[in-house]
PDB file of C-alpha atoms and ligand atoms in Angstrom:
ATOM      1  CA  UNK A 113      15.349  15.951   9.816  1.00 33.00           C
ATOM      2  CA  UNK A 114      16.904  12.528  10.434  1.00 37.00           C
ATOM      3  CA  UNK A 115      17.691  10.225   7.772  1.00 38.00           C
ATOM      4  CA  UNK A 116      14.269   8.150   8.324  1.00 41.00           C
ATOM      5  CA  UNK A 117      12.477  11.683   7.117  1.00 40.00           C
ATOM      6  CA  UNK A 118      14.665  11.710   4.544  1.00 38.00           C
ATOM      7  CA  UNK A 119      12.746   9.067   2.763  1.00 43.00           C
ATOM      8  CA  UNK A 120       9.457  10.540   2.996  1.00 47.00           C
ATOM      9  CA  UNK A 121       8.460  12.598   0.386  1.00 52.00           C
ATOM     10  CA  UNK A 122       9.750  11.236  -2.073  1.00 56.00           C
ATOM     11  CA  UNK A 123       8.936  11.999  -5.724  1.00 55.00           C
ATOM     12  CA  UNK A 124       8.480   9.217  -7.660  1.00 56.00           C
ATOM     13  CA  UNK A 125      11.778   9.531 -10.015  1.00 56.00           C
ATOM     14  CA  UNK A 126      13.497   8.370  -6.770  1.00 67.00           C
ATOM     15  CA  UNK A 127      12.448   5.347  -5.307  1.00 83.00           C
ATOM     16  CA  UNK A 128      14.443   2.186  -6.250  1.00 91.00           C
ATOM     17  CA  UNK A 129      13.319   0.173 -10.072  1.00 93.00           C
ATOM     18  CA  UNK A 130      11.381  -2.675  -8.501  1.00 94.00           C
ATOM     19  CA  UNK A 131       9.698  -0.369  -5.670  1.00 96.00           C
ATOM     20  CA  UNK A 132       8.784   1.842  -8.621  1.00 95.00           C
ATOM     21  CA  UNK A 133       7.724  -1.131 -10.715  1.00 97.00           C
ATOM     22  CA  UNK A 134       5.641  -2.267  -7.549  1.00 98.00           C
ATOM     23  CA  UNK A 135       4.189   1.485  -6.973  1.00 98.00           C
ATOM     24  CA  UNK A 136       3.030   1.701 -10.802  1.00 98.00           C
ATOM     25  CA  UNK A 137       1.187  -2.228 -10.355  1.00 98.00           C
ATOM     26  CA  UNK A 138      -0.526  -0.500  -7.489  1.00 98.00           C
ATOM     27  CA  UNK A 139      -1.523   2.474  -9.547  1.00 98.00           C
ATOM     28  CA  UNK A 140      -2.878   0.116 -12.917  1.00 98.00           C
ATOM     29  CA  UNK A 141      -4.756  -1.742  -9.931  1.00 98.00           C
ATOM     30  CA  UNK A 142      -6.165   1.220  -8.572  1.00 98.00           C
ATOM     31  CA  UNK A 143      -8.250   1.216 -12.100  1.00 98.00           C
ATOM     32  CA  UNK A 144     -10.135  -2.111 -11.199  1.00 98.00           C
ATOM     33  CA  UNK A 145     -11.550  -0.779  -7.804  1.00 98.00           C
ATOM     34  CA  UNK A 146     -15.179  -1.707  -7.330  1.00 98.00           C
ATOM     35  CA  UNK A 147     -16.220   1.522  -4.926  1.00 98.00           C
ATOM     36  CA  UNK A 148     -19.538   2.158  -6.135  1.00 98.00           C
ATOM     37  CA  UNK A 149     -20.337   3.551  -2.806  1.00 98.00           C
ATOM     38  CA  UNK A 150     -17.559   5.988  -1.832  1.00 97.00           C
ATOM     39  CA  UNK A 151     -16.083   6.823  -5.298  1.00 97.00           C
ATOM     40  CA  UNK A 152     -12.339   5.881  -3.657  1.00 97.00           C
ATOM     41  CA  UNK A 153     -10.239   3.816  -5.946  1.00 98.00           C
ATOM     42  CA  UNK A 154      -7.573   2.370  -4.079  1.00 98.00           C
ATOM     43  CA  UNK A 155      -4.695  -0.160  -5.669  1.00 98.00           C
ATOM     44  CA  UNK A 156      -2.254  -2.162  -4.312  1.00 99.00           C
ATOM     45  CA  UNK A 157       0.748  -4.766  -5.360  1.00 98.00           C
ATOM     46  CA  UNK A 158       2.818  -6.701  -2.873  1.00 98.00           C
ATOM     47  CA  UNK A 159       6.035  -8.173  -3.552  1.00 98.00           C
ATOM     48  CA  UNK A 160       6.939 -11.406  -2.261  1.00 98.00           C
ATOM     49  CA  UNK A 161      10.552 -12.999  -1.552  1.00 97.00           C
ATOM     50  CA  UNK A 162      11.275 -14.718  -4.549  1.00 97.00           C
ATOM     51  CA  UNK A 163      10.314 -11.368  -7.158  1.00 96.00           C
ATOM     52  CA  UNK A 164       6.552 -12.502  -7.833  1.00 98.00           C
ATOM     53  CA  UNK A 165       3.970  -9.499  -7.245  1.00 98.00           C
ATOM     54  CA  UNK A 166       0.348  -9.945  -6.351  1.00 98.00           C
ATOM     55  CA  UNK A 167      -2.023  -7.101  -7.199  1.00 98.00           C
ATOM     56  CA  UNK A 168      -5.385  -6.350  -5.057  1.00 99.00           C
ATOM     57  CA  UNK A 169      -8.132  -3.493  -5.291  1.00 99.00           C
ATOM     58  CA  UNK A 170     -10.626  -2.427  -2.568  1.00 98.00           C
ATOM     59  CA  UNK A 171     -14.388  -3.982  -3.574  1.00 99.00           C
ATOM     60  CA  UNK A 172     -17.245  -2.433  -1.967  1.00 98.00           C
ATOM     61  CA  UNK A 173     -20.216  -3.707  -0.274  1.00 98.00           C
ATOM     62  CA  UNK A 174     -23.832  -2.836   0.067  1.00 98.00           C
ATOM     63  CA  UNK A 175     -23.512  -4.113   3.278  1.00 98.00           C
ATOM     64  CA  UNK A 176     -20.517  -1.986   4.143  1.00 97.00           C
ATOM     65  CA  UNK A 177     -18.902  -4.396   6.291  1.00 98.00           C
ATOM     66  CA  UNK A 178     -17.950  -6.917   3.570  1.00 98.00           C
ATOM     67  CA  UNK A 179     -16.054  -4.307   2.542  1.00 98.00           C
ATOM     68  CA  UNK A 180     -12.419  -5.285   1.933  1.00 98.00           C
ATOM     69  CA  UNK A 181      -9.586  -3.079   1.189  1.00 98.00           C
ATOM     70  CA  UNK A 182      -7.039  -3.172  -1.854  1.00 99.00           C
ATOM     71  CA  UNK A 183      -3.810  -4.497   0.617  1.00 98.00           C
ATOM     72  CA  UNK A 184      -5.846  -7.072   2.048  1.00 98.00           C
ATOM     73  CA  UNK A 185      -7.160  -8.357  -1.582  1.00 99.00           C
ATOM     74  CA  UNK A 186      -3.515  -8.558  -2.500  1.00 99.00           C
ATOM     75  CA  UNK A 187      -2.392 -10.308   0.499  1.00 98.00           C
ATOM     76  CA  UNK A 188      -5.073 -13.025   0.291  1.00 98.00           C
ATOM     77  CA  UNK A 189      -4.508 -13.359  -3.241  1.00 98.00           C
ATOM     78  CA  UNK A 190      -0.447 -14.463  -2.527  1.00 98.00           C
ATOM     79  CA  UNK A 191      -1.409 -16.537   0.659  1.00 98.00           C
ATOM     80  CA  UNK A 192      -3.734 -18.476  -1.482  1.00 98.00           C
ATOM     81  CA  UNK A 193      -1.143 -19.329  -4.012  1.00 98.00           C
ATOM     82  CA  UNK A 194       1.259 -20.038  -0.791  1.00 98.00           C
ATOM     83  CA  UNK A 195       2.949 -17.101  -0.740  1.00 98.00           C
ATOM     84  CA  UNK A 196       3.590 -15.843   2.806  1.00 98.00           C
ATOM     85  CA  UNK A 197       7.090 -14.088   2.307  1.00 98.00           C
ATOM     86  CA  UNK A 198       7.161 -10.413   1.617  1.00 98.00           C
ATOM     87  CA  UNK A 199       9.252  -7.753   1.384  1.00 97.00           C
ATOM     88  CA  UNK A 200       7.155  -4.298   0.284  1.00 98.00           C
ATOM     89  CA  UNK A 201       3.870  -3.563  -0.416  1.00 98.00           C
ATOM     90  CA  UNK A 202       2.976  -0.655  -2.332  1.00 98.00           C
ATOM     91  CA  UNK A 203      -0.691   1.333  -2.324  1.00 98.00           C
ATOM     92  CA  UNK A 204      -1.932   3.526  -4.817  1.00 98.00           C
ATOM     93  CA  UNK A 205      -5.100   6.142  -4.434  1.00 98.00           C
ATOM     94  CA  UNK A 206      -6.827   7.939  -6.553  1.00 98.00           C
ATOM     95  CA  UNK A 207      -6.511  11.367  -4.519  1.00 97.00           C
ATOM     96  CA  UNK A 208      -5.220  14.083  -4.234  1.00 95.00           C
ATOM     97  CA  UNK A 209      -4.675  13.420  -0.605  1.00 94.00           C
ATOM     98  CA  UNK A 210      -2.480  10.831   0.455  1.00 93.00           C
ATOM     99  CA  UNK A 211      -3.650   8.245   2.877  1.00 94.00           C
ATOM    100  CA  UNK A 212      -1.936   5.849   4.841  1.00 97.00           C
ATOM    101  CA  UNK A 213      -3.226   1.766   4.917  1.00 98.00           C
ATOM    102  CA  UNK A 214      -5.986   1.944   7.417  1.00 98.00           C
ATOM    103  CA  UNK A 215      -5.226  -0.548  11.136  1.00 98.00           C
ATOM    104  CA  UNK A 216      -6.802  -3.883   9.783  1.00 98.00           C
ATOM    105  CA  UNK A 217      -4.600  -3.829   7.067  1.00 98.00           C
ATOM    106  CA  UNK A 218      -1.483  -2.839   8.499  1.00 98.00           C
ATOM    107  CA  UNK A 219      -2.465  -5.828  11.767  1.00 98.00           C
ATOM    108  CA  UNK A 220      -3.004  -7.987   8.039  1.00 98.00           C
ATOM    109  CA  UNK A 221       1.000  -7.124   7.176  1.00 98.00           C
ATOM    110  CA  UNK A 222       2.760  -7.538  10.485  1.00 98.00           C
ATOM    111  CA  UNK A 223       0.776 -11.300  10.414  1.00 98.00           C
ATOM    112  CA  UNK A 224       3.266 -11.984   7.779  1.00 97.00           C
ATOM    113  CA  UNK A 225       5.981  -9.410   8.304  1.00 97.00           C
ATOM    114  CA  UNK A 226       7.540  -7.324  11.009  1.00 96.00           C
ATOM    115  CA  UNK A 227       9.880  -5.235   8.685  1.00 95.00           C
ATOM    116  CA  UNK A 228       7.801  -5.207   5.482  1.00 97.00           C
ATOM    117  CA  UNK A 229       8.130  -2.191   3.438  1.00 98.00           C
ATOM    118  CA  UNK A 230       5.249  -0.477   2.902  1.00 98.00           C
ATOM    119  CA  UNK A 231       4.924   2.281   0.361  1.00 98.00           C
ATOM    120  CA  UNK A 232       1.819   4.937  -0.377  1.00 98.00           C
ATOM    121  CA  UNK A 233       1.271   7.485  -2.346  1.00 98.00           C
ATOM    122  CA  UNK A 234      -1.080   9.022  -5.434  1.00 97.00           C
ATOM    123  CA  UNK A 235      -0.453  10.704  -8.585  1.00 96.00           C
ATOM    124  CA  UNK A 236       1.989  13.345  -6.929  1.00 95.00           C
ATOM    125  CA  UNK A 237       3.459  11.990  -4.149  1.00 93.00           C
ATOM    126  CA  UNK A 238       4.691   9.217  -2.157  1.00 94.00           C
ATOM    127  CA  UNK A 239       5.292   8.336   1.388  1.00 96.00           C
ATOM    128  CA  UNK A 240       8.156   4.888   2.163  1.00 96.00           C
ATOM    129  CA  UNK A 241       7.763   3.622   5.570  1.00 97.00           C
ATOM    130  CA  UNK A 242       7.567  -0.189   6.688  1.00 97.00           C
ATOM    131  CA  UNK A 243       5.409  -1.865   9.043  1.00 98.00           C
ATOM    132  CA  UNK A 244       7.254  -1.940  12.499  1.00 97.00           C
ATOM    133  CA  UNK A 245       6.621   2.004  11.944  1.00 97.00           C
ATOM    134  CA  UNK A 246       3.273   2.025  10.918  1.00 98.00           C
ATOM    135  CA  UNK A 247       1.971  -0.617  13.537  1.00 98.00           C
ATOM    136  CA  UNK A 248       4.502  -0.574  16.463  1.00 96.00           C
ATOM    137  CA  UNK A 249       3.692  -2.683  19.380  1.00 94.00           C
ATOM    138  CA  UNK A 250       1.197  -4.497  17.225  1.00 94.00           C
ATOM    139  CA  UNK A 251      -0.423  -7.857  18.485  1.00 94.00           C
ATOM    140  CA  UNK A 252       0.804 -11.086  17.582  1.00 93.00           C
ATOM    141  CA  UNK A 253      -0.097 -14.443  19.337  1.00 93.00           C
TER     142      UNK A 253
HETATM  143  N1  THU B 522      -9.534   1.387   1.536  1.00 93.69           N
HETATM  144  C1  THU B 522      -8.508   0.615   1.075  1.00 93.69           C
HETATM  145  O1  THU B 522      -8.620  -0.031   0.024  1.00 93.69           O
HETATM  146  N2  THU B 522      -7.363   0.574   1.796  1.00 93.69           N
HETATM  147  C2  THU B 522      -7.149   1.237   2.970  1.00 93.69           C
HETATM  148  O2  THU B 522      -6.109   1.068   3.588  1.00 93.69           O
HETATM  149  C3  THU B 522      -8.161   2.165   3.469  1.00 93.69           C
HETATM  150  C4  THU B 522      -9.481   2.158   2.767  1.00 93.69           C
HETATM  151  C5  THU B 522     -10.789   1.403   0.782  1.00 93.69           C
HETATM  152  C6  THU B 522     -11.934   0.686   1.452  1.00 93.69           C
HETATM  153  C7  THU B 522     -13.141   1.416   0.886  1.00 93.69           C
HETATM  154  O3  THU B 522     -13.513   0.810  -0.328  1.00 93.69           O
HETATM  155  C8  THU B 522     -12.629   2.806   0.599  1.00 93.69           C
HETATM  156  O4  THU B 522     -11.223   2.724   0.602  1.00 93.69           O
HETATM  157  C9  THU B 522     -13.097   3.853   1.591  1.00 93.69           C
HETATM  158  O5  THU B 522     -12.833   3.481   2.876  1.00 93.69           O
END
């Protein structure tokens, strides 16, 4: 295992104080989901540059496309109060299986950051990766 694996896994009780903070403002985000349609709850806090945090949940759709996930609320949210510098982003489900951010929100990070940390997990668990891992060779104009 090489010290990238290292970090995976990771309980909780040993992830950094702010990444922690920022995993837990995920997780009381998770609670405002608006999935009337597939019952997934799905939080998620970014934290920008300068210490602010910007939470997001996924909202649902009768037409399913208008869909928009939790990362993607939180990311508009900052942009719109002109905040385009981040360092980690943190996603909270309510599963017991862990998920990583799904393609158009991971193409939605590396628009604003090529090294942004990006952290998932749910009640038990938690993965730590960052973006140039997730999305490698990702398209950028
Ligand atoms: N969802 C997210 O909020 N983030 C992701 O990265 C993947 C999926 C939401 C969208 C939808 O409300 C539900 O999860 C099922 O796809």
């Amino acid at each position: 295992m090489n010290n990238e694996k290292n970090q995976s896994n990771l309980k909780q009780t040993e992830l950094s104080i702010e990444l922690k903070n920022l995993f837990d403002s995920a997780k009381i985000a998770s609670e405002n989901a608006y999935s009337p349609y597939s019952h997934f709850k799905v939080g998620a806090a970014i934290l920008c540059k300068n210490g602010k945090q910007f939470t997001g949940c996924n909202i649902e759709n009768a037409s399913f496309g208008g869909t928009i996930c939790a990362e993607r609320v939180a990311i508009c949210k900052a942009v719109s109060e002109n905040e385009k510098e981040f360092t980690a982003i943190a996603v909270y489900v309510q599963s017991e299986k862990l998920f990583p951010p799904c393609g158009m929100c991971r193409q939605f990070m590396v628009e604003f950051s090529t090294d942004m940390i990006v952290i998932y997990g749910n009640e038990q668990y938690l993965e730590i990766s960052n973006i140039g891992e997730l999305l490698p060779e990702s398209f950028k104009l």
